[in-house]
Coordinates of C-alpha atoms in Angstrom, one line a residue:
Chain A
X653 CA 0.0 0.0 0.0
X654 CA 1.6 3.3 -1.1
X655 CA 1.1 6.3 1.0
X656 CA -0.3 9.5 -0.4
X657 CA 3.1 11.2 -0.4
X658 CA 4.6 8.4 -2.4
X659 CA 1.9 8.5 -5.0
X660 CA 2.4 12.2 -5.4
X661 CA 6.1 11.6 -6.0
X662 CA 5.4 9.3 -8.9
X663 CA 2.8 11.4 -10.6
X664 CA 4.9 14.4 -11.5
X665 CA 2.1 16.9 -10.9
X666 CA 2.4 20.5 -11.8
X667 CA 0.2 22.5 -9.4
X668 CA 0.0 25.5 -7.2
X669 CA 1.0 25.2 -3.5
X670 CA 0.9 23.8 -1.0
X671 CA 3.4 21.3 -2.2
X672 CA 4.3 19.5 1.0
X673 CA 2.0 16.5 1.4
X674 CA 1.1 15.2 4.8
X675 CA -0.8 12.2 6.2
X676 CA -2.9 14.5 8.4
X677 CA -6.4 15.2 7.3
X678 CA -9.6 16.5 8.9
X679 CA -11.1 13.0 9.6
X680 CA -7.8 11.9 11.2
X681 CA -7.6 14.9 13.5
X682 CA -11.3 14.8 14.4
X683 CA -11.3 11.1 15.3
X684 CA -8.1 11.5 17.2
X685 CA -9.6 14.2 19.3
X686 CA -12.7 12.0 19.8
X687 CA -10.5 9.2 21.0
X688 CA -8.6 11.5 23.4
X689 CA -12.0 12.2 25.0
X690 CA -12.8 8.5 25.4
X691 CA -11.2 8.2 28.9
X692 CA -13.3 11.1 30.1
X693 CA -16.4 9.4 28.7
X694 CA -15.5 6.1 30.4
X695 CA -14.9 7.8 33.8
X696 CA -18.2 9.6 33.5
X697 CA -20.0 6.3 33.1
X698 CA -18.1 5.1 36.1
X699 CA -19.2 8.1 38.2
X700 CA -22.7 8.8 36.9
X701 CA -23.9 5.4 35.7
X702 CA -25.6 4.3 32.5
X703 CA -27.3 7.7 32.3
X704 CA -24.0 9.1 31.0
X705 CA -24.2 6.7 28.0
X706 CA -27.7 7.8 27.3
X707 CA -27.0 11.5 27.4
X708 CA -23.8 11.3 25.3
X709 CA -25.4 8.9 23.0
X710 CA -28.4 11.1 22.3
X711 CA -26.1 14.1 21.7
X712 CA -23.8 12.3 19.3
X713 CA -26.6 10.7 17.4
X714 CA -28.7 13.8 17.0
X715 CA -25.6 15.8 15.9
X716 CA -24.8 13.3 13.2
X717 CA -28.5 13.1 12.1
X718 CA -28.8 16.9 11.9
X719 CA -25.6 17.1 10.0
X720 CA -26.9 14.6 7.5
X721 CA -30.2 16.3 7.1
X722 CA -28.8 19.8 6.7
X723 CA -26.2 18.8 4.2
X724 CA -28.8 16.9 2.2
X725 CA -31.1 19.9 2.3
X726 CA -28.3 22.3 1.2
X727 CA -27.4 19.7 -1.5
X728 CA -23.8 19.5 -0.2
X729 CA -21.7 16.4 0.1
X730 CA -22.7 14.5 3.3
X731 CA -19.5 14.5 5.5
X732 CA -20.5 12.7 8.6
X733 CA -17.6 10.3 8.2
X734 CA -15.1 13.1 8.9
X735 CA -16.0 12.9 12.6
X736 CA -16.6 16.6 13.1
X737 CA -20.3 16.2 13.9
X738 CA -19.5 13.2 16.1
X739 CA -17.0 15.3 18.0
X740 CA -19.5 18.2 18.5
X741 CA -22.0 15.7 19.8
X742 CA -19.4 14.2 22.1
X743 CA -18.3 17.5 23.5
X744 CA -21.9 18.6 24.0
X745 CA -22.8 15.4 25.8
X746 CA -19.8 15.6 28.0
X747 CA -20.8 19.2 29.0
X748 CA -24.2 18.3 30.3
X749 CA -25.4 17.2 33.7
X750 CA -26.3 13.5 34.0
X751 CA -29.9 14.2 35.0
X752 CA -30.9 16.2 31.8
X753 CA -34.2 15.1 30.1
X754 CA -33.2 13.4 26.9
X755 CA -35.1 15.6 24.5
X756 CA -33.0 18.6 25.5
X757 CA -29.7 17.5 24.0
X758 CA -31.5 17.0 20.7
X759 CA -32.5 20.7 20.7
X760 CA -29.0 21.7 21.8
X761 CA -27.6 19.7 18.9
X762 CA -30.0 21.4 16.5
X763 CA -28.9 24.8 17.6
X764 CA -25.2 23.8 17.5
X765 CA -25.1 22.0 14.2
X766 CA -27.7 23.7 12.1
X767 CA -27.6 27.3 13.3
X768 CA -24.1 27.7 14.5
X769 CA -22.3 25.6 11.9
X770 CA -24.2 25.1 8.7
X771 CA -25.9 28.5 8.4
X772 CA -22.4 30.0 8.5
X773 CA -21.2 27.7 5.7
X774 CA -20.3 24.5 7.5
X775 CA -17.1 23.1 8.9
X776 CA -14.3 25.7 8.8
X777 CA -16.5 28.8 8.6
X778 CA -18.4 28.7 11.9
X779 CA -17.6 31.7 14.2
X780 CA -18.6 30.0 17.4
X781 CA -17.9 26.6 18.8
X782 CA -21.1 24.6 18.0
X783 CA -21.1 22.5 21.1
X784 CA -20.7 25.5 23.4
X785 CA -23.5 27.5 21.6
X786 CA -25.7 24.4 22.0
X787 CA -24.9 24.2 25.7
X788 CA -25.4 27.9 26.3
X789 CA -28.7 27.8 24.5
X790 CA -29.8 24.9 26.7
X791 CA -28.6 26.7 29.8
X792 CA -30.7 29.8 29.0
X793 CA -33.7 27.8 27.9
X794 CA -33.8 25.3 30.7
X795 CA -31.9 26.8 33.6
X796 CA -33.2 24.4 36.2
X797 CA -32.5 21.0 34.5
X798 CA -29.2 22.4 33.3
X799 CA -28.0 23.2 36.8
X800 CA -29.4 20.1 38.7
X801 CA -26.3 18.1 39.6
X802 CA -26.2 14.7 41.0
X803 CA -23.6 13.4 43.4
X804 CA -21.4 10.9 41.6
X805 CA -22.1 7.4 42.8
X806 CA -19.4 5.0 41.7
X807 CA -21.1 2.0 40.2
X808 CA -22.6 1.2 36.9
X809 CA -26.3 0.9 37.9
X810 CA -27.4 3.4 40.3
X811 CA -30.9 3.9 41.4
X812 CA -30.7 6.4 44.2
X813 CA -29.4 9.8 43.3
X814 CA -28.7 12.7 45.6
X815 CA -28.7 16.2 44.2
X816 CA -26.0 18.6 45.3
X817 CA -24.3 21.8 44.1
X818 CA -21.0 21.8 42.1
X819 CA -17.9 22.8 44.0
X820 CA -18.0 26.2 42.2
X821 CA -21.7 26.5 43.1
X822 CA -20.9 25.9 46.8
X823 CA -18.0 28.3 46.6
X824 CA -20.2 31.0 45.1
X825 CA -23.2 30.6 47.5
X826 CA -21.6 29.6 50.8
X827 CA -17.9 30.4 50.5
X828 CA -14.7 28.4 50.8
X829 CA -15.3 27.3 54.4
X830 CA -18.4 25.4 53.5
X831 CA -16.7 23.8 50.5
X832 CA -13.9 22.4 52.6
X833 CA -16.4 21.2 55.2
X834 CA -18.3 19.3 52.5
X835 CA -15.2 17.4 51.4
X836 CA -13.6 16.9 54.8
X837 CA -10.3 18.7 54.6
X838 CA -8.4 20.7 52.0
X839 CA -6.2 17.8 50.8
X840 CA -9.2 15.6 50.5
X841 CA -10.9 18.3 48.4
X842 CA -8.0 18.5 46.0
X843 CA -7.8 14.8 45.6
X844 CA -11.5 14.4 45.0
X845 CA -11.4 17.2 42.4
X846 CA -8.4 15.7 40.7
X847 CA -9.9 12.3 40.4
X848 CA -13.3 13.7 39.5
X849 CA -15.4 12.5 42.4
X850 CA -17.6 15.5 42.5
X851 CA -20.8 16.9 41.0
X852 CA -20.6 18.5 37.7
X853 CA -21.0 18.0 33.9
X854 CA -20.4 14.5 32.8
X855 CA -17.0 14.9 31.2
X856 CA -15.5 17.8 33.1
X857 CA -15.1 16.3 36.6
X858 CA -12.0 14.2 36.3
X859 CA -8.9 16.3 35.8
X860 CA -6.5 13.3 35.5
X861 CA -8.3 11.6 32.6
X862 CA -8.7 14.8 30.8
X863 CA -5.0 15.5 31.1
X864 CA -4.2 12.0 29.7
X865 CA -6.4 12.9 26.7
X866 CA -4.7 16.2 26.3
X867 CA -1.2 14.6 26.6
X868 CA -2.2 12.4 23.6
X869 CA -3.1 15.5 21.6
X870 CA 0.1 17.2 22.5
X871 CA 2.0 14.1 21.5
X872 CA 0.3 14.0 18.1
X873 CA 0.9 17.8 17.7
X874 CA -2.7 18.6 17.3
X875 CA -2.7 21.3 19.9
X876 CA 0.1 23.6 20.9
X877 CA 0.8 25.1 24.3
X878 CA -0.2 28.7 23.3
X879 CA -4.0 28.7 24.0
X880 CA -4.4 26.2 26.9
X881 CA -1.4 27.3 28.9
X882 CA -2.0 31.0 28.6
X883 CA -5.7 30.3 29.5
X884 CA -5.0 28.2 32.5
X885 CA -2.1 30.4 33.6
X886 CA -4.3 33.5 33.5
X887 CA -7.0 31.8 35.5
X888 CA -4.6 30.7 38.1
X889 CA -2.8 34.0 38.4
X890 CA -6.0 36.1 38.6
X891 CA -7.8 33.8 41.1
X892 CA -4.7 33.8 43.2
X893 CA -4.6 37.6 43.2
X894 CA -8.3 38.4 43.4
X895 CA -10.0 35.2 44.5
X896 CA -9.5 35.6 48.3
X897 CA -12.0 37.3 50.6
X898 CA -9.3 39.0 52.7
X899 CA -7.4 41.3 50.4
X900 CA -5.1 40.5 47.4
X901 CA -3.0 37.4 46.9
X902 CA -5.3 35.3 49.2
X903 CA -7.1 33.2 46.6
X904 CA -6.8 29.5 46.0
X905 CA -5.6 29.0 42.4
X906 CA -5.4 25.2 42.7
X907 CA -9.1 25.0 43.6
X908 CA -10.0 27.1 40.6
X909 CA -7.7 25.0 38.4
X910 CA -9.3 21.7 39.4
X911 CA -13.0 22.7 39.5
X912 CA -15.5 23.6 36.8
X913 CA -14.9 22.9 33.2
X914 CA -11.5 24.6 33.1
X915 CA -9.4 21.7 31.9
X916 CA -12.0 20.4 29.4
X917 CA -12.5 23.9 28.1
X918 CA -8.8 24.8 27.9
X919 CA -7.5 21.7 26.2
X920 CA -10.5 20.5 24.1
X921 CA -12.7 23.5 23.3
X922 CA -10.7 26.7 23.4
X923 CA -8.2 25.0 21.0
X924 CA -10.7 24.4 18.3
X925 CA -9.0 25.3 15.0
X926 CA -11.9 27.0 13.4
X927 CA -13.0 29.3 16.2
X928 CA -9.6 30.3 17.7
X929 CA -7.2 32.6 16.0
X930 CA -4.6 31.0 13.7
X931 CA -1.6 33.2 14.5
X932 CA 0.5 32.2 17.5
X933 CA 0.7 35.6 19.1
X934 CA -3.0 36.1 18.7
X935 CA -3.6 32.7 20.3
X936 CA -1.7 33.8 23.4
X937 CA -3.9 36.9 23.6
X938 CA -6.9 34.8 23.0
X939 CA -6.0 32.5 25.9
X940 CA -5.3 35.4 28.2
X941 CA -8.7 36.9 27.3
X942 CA -10.6 33.7 27.9
X943 CA -8.9 33.3 31.2
X944 CA -9.6 36.8 32.3
X945 CA -13.3 36.6 31.3
X946 CA -13.6 33.2 33.0
X947 CA -12.3 34.6 36.3
X948 CA -14.4 37.7 36.0
X949 CA -17.6 35.6 35.6
X950 CA -16.6 33.1 38.3
X951 CA -15.8 35.8 40.9
X952 CA -18.3 38.6 40.0
X953 CA -20.9 37.2 37.6
X954 CA -24.3 35.7 38.1
X955 CA -23.1 32.2 37.0
X956 CA -20.8 30.1 39.1
X957 CA -18.8 28.9 36.0
X958 CA -17.4 31.2 33.3
X959 CA -15.4 28.9 31.0
X960 CA -18.2 28.5 28.5
X961 CA -19.0 32.2 28.2
X962 CA -15.4 33.1 28.3
X963 CA -14.6 30.9 25.2
X964 CA -17.7 32.1 23.4
X965 CA -16.9 35.8 24.1
X966 CA -13.4 35.4 22.8
X967 CA -14.7 33.5 19.8
X968 CA -16.3 36.8 18.8
X969 CA -12.8 38.4 18.9
X970 CA -10.9 35.8 17.0
X971 CA -11.2 37.4 13.5
X972 CA -10.2 40.7 15.1
X973 CA -7.2 39.2 16.8
X974 CA -6.1 37.4 13.6
X975 CA -6.4 40.8 11.8
X976 CA -4.5 42.6 14.5
X977 CA -1.5 40.2 14.5
X978 CA -1.3 39.7 10.8
X979 CA 2.3 39.2 9.7
X980 CA 3.7 42.1 7.8
X981 CA 5.5 40.9 4.7
X982 CA 9.2 41.4 4.8
X983 CA 10.3 44.7 3.3
X984 CA 6.9 46.4 3.4
X985 CA 7.1 50.1 3.8
X986 CA 4.4 51.5 6.0
X987 CA 2.1 53.8 4.1
X988 CA 0.8 56.9 5.7
Chain B
X1198 CA -17.7 57.8 44.0
X1199 CA -15.0 56.6 41.7
X1200 CA -16.1 53.0 42.0
X1201 CA -19.6 54.2 41.1
X1202 CA -18.3 55.7 37.9
X1203 CA -16.4 52.5 37.0
X1204 CA -19.6 50.5 37.6
X1205 CA -21.6 52.7 35.3
X1206 CA -19.0 52.5 32.6
X1207 CA -18.7 48.7 32.7
X1208 CA -22.4 48.3 33.0
X1209 CA -23.2 50.5 30.0
X1210 CA -20.4 49.1 27.9
X1211 CA -20.6 45.4 28.6
X1212 CA -23.4 44.1 30.8
X1213 CA -26.2 46.2 29.3
X1214 CA -24.5 46.5 25.9
X1215 CA -26.8 48.6 23.8
X1216 CA -26.7 46.2 20.8
X1217 CA -26.4 42.8 22.5
X1218 CA -28.6 43.2 25.5
X1219 CA -30.9 46.2 24.8
X1220 CA -31.2 45.6 21.1
X1221 CA -31.0 49.3 20.2
X1222 CA -29.3 50.9 17.2
X1223 CA -29.6 47.8 15.0
X1224 CA -30.2 49.8 11.8
X1225 CA -26.8 51.4 12.0
X1226 CA -25.2 48.3 13.5
X1227 CA -26.1 46.3 10.3
X1228 CA -25.7 49.3 8.0
X1229 CA -22.0 50.2 8.6
X1230 CA -20.4 46.9 9.6
X1231 CA -19.8 45.6 6.1
X1232 CA -16.4 47.3 6.1
X1233 CA -14.0 47.8 9.0
X1234 CA -13.2 51.4 7.9
X1235 CA -16.8 52.6 8.1
X1236 CA -17.3 50.8 11.3
X1237 CA -14.4 52.6 12.9
X1238 CA -15.4 56.0 11.5
X1239 CA -18.9 55.5 12.7
X1240 CA -17.9 54.4 16.2
X1241 CA -15.8 57.5 16.7
X1242 CA -18.6 59.8 15.5
X1243 CA -21.2 57.9 17.5
X1244 CA -19.2 58.0 20.8
X1245 CA -18.5 61.7 20.6
X1246 CA -22.1 62.5 19.7
X1247 CA -23.3 60.4 22.6
X1248 CA -21.1 62.0 25.2
X1249 CA -21.9 65.6 24.0
X1250 CA -25.6 65.0 23.7
X1251 CA -25.6 63.4 27.2
X1252 CA -24.0 66.6 28.6
X1253 CA -26.3 69.0 26.6
X1254 CA -29.4 67.2 27.6
X1255 CA -28.4 66.9 31.2
X1256 CA -27.9 70.7 31.3
X1257 CA -31.2 71.4 29.6
X1258 CA -33.0 68.9 31.8
X1259 CA -31.8 70.1 35.1
X1260 CA -31.4 73.8 34.4
X1261 CA -34.6 74.4 32.4
X1262 CA -37.0 71.5 32.4
X1263 CA -37.0 70.5 36.1
X1264 CA -37.5 74.1 37.5
X1265 CA -40.3 74.7 35.0
X1266 CA -41.8 71.3 35.7
X1267 CA -41.5 70.2 32.1
X1268 CA -40.3 66.7 32.8
X1269 CA -43.2 65.2 30.8
X1270 CA -41.9 66.8 27.6
X1271 CA -38.5 65.1 27.9
X1272 CA -38.9 62.9 24.8
X1273 CA -39.8 65.8 22.5
X1274 CA -37.1 68.1 23.9
X1275 CA -34.4 65.5 23.9
X1276 CA -35.2 64.7 20.2
X1277 CA -34.9 68.4 19.5
X1278 CA -31.6 68.8 21.3
X1279 CA -30.0 65.7 19.8
X1280 CA -31.1 66.4 16.2
X1281 CA -30.1 70.1 16.4
X1282 CA -26.7 69.1 17.7
X1283 CA -26.2 66.3 15.1
X1284 CA -27.3 68.6 12.3
X1285 CA -24.6 71.0 13.4
X1286 CA -22.0 68.3 13.7
X1287 CA -23.0 67.1 10.2
X1288 CA -22.4 70.5 8.7
X1289 CA -19.1 70.9 10.5
X1290 CA -17.9 67.5 9.4
X1291 CA -18.9 68.2 5.8
X1292 CA -16.5 71.2 5.9
X1293 CA -13.7 69.9 8.0
X1294 CA -13.4 66.2 7.0
X1295 CA -15.2 65.7 3.7
X1296 CA -13.6 62.3 3.2
X1297 CA -15.1 60.8 6.3
X1298 CA -18.4 62.6 5.5
X1299 CA -18.8 61.0 2.1
X1300 CA -17.8 57.6 3.4
X1301 CA -20.5 57.6 6.2
X1302 CA -23.0 59.2 3.8
X1303 CA -26.5 58.5 4.8
X1304 CA -25.8 57.1 8.2
X1305 CA -24.9 60.5 9.6
X1306 CA -28.3 61.7 8.8
X1307 CA -29.7 58.6 10.4
X1308 CA -27.9 59.5 13.7
X1309 CA -30.4 62.3 14.1
X1310 CA -33.3 60.0 14.8
X1311 CA -31.2 57.1 16.1
X1312 CA -32.6 55.3 19.1
X1313 CA -29.3 54.9 20.9
X1314 CA -28.6 58.6 20.8
X1315 CA -32.1 59.3 22.2
X1316 CA -31.9 56.4 24.7
X1317 CA -28.8 57.8 26.4
X1318 CA -30.4 61.1 27.7
X1319 CA -33.6 59.3 28.5
X1320 CA -31.9 56.6 30.6
X1321 CA -29.8 59.3 32.3
X1322 CA -32.9 61.2 33.2
X1323 CA -34.7 58.2 34.6
X1324 CA -31.7 57.0 36.6
X1325 CA -31.3 60.5 38.0
X1326 CA -27.5 60.5 37.2
X1327 CA -25.5 63.6 37.9
X1328 CA -23.4 65.3 35.2
X1329 CA -20.3 63.2 35.7
X1330 CA -22.3 60.0 35.8
X1331 CA -24.3 61.0 32.7
X1332 CA -21.0 61.7 30.8
X1333 CA -19.7 58.3 31.9
X1334 CA -22.9 56.6 30.8
X1335 CA -22.6 58.2 27.4
X1336 CA -19.0 57.3 27.1
X1337 CA -19.6 53.7 28.2
X1338 CA -22.6 53.3 25.9
X1339 CA -20.4 54.7 23.1
X1340 CA -17.5 52.3 23.9
X1341 CA -19.9 49.4 24.0
X1342 CA -21.4 50.3 20.7
X1343 CA -18.0 50.8 19.2
X1344 CA -16.9 47.4 20.5
X1345 CA -20.0 45.8 18.9
X1346 CA -19.4 47.6 15.6
X1347 CA -15.7 46.5 15.4
X1348 CA -16.4 42.9 16.4
X1349 CA -19.2 42.7 13.9
X1350 CA -17.2 44.2 11.1
X1351 CA -14.3 41.8 11.6
X1352 CA -16.6 38.8 11.7
X1353 CA -18.6 40.0 8.6
X1354 CA -15.4 40.5 6.6
X1355 CA -14.5 36.9 7.4
X1356 CA -18.0 35.7 6.5
X1357 CA -17.6 37.2 3.0
X1358 CA -15.5 34.2 2.1
X1359 CA -17.8 31.7 3.8
X1360 CA -20.1 29.3 2.0
X1361 CA -23.3 30.7 3.5
X1362 CA -26.5 29.2 2.1
X1363 CA -27.9 31.4 -0.6
X1364 CA -31.1 32.4 1.3
X1365 CA -29.0 33.5 4.3
X1366 CA -26.4 35.6 2.6
X1367 CA -26.0 39.2 3.7
X1368 CA -28.4 40.6 6.3
X1369 CA -30.1 37.3 7.5
X1370 CA -26.8 35.7 8.5
X1371 CA -25.9 39.0 10.3
X1372 CA -29.0 38.8 12.3
X1373 CA -28.3 35.2 13.3
X1374 CA -24.7 36.2 14.1
X1375 CA -26.0 39.0 16.3
X1376 CA -28.2 36.6 18.2
X1377 CA -25.3 34.3 18.8
X1378 CA -23.1 37.1 20.1
X1379 CA -26.0 38.2 22.3
X1380 CA -26.0 34.7 23.7
X1381 CA -22.4 34.9 24.5
X1382 CA -22.9 38.4 26.2
X1383 CA -25.4 36.8 28.5
X1384 CA -22.4 35.6 30.4
X1385 CA -22.1 39.1 31.8
X1386 CA -25.6 39.1 33.2
X1387 CA -26.1 39.3 36.9
X1388 CA -22.6 40.7 37.3
X1389 CA -23.6 44.0 38.9
X1390 CA -27.0 44.5 40.5
X1391 CA -28.5 47.5 38.9

């Protein structure tokens, strides 16, 4: 079996650039990202039971179906095999609470795939991350089901479920003291957050498995350090400076790092190729912007979690950032 | 006092952004955001008109209207003040910066009866802001509107290359886009109790 590059060698094509062939393609990257989210999916089934499979399954299935229908209606080539609709559905599902009524992810997928993606021209043209717009739409439309969290009960078949607030919810309503009390002591709190034994969206809870997935993406070179590290760094710095009750530099950056959807957002959603800036310097500004907005909403906003809104707000700025950091061709003389 | 000013600025620019949460000024918002140049020119004009008309109407409201008990006429009088001032600005711009004047064309005339320009003095009057607060509110509203214009222009320039379905090209997709940006701006809600 010859590779693509070898075939190209033999054919002696005369064409315009790019001339360097690569094995990478959209399907390859999309499926690789989906695979990197597999550990998070498995751990969500472990913590939240079979319900997790149902929620994620409905999201994925409805995204793929909506993609097919829309592309058929627009008389475009149906591209469900490239995995982008699958990935959108997977991300949407992993961002939902386990108790959500199952018709709601269908509507979320409709908004994400049809309105956010295909009305703007399909893959590569969307301004906003489809999964996040779907989730935001659901949060605004059904605020109660979208913020009803169940305590994770390790075990595949769970019948009894206890509702509770997410760590960030407790932090916002009752303060840090109550949060530490809920988990025993501080070390215990960190360990539980790191392992994911807490209430929250299906895929966001377990930091360690998300980091394993992210490491895979780094190894394959699909994401670079620019966006995730500037994002996470800004969140940690700002929560350390402003997060405390008693004056500056009294916050708890580790708590903010481990809770909410920060890791999932930073490594898997802020790094989306389409909706983030393409220029490296702009990516760093993008990451810092998302981090600052996240902290602003977490500390001052009406919502306990700001990662989703932070990413969406900076998505609006991506074209502007790319424009601002456009490379100046060598030798250009600045015109007045 | 200073904190108060900061809150008014942030609230009028981001939290209650005139385009994305009050849905005002949409005609101009869609009209001038096809090109970045016009968007920037318009945002400068708009912000300065807003700040000056906020100041003018504050003076008229508290020096003339309140003592004479004419508060019920504020809509009519504010329209008069704003349109008189904008007409003057229009004439001055025509003489001083003809280039910018011809680029912005019809939109300058539209400012006269624009809802945002009228909304600023009306909100100032109903919130009973003092002069400094009114100026800040006008500046914040202008900054928020400029932000909206610049974001929108940058996205629409990118959308020109996109394969948008035929029936959605141009204005329809811009409305959809504005709705989605408004969705993102909801993240700011509840930030400052007003």
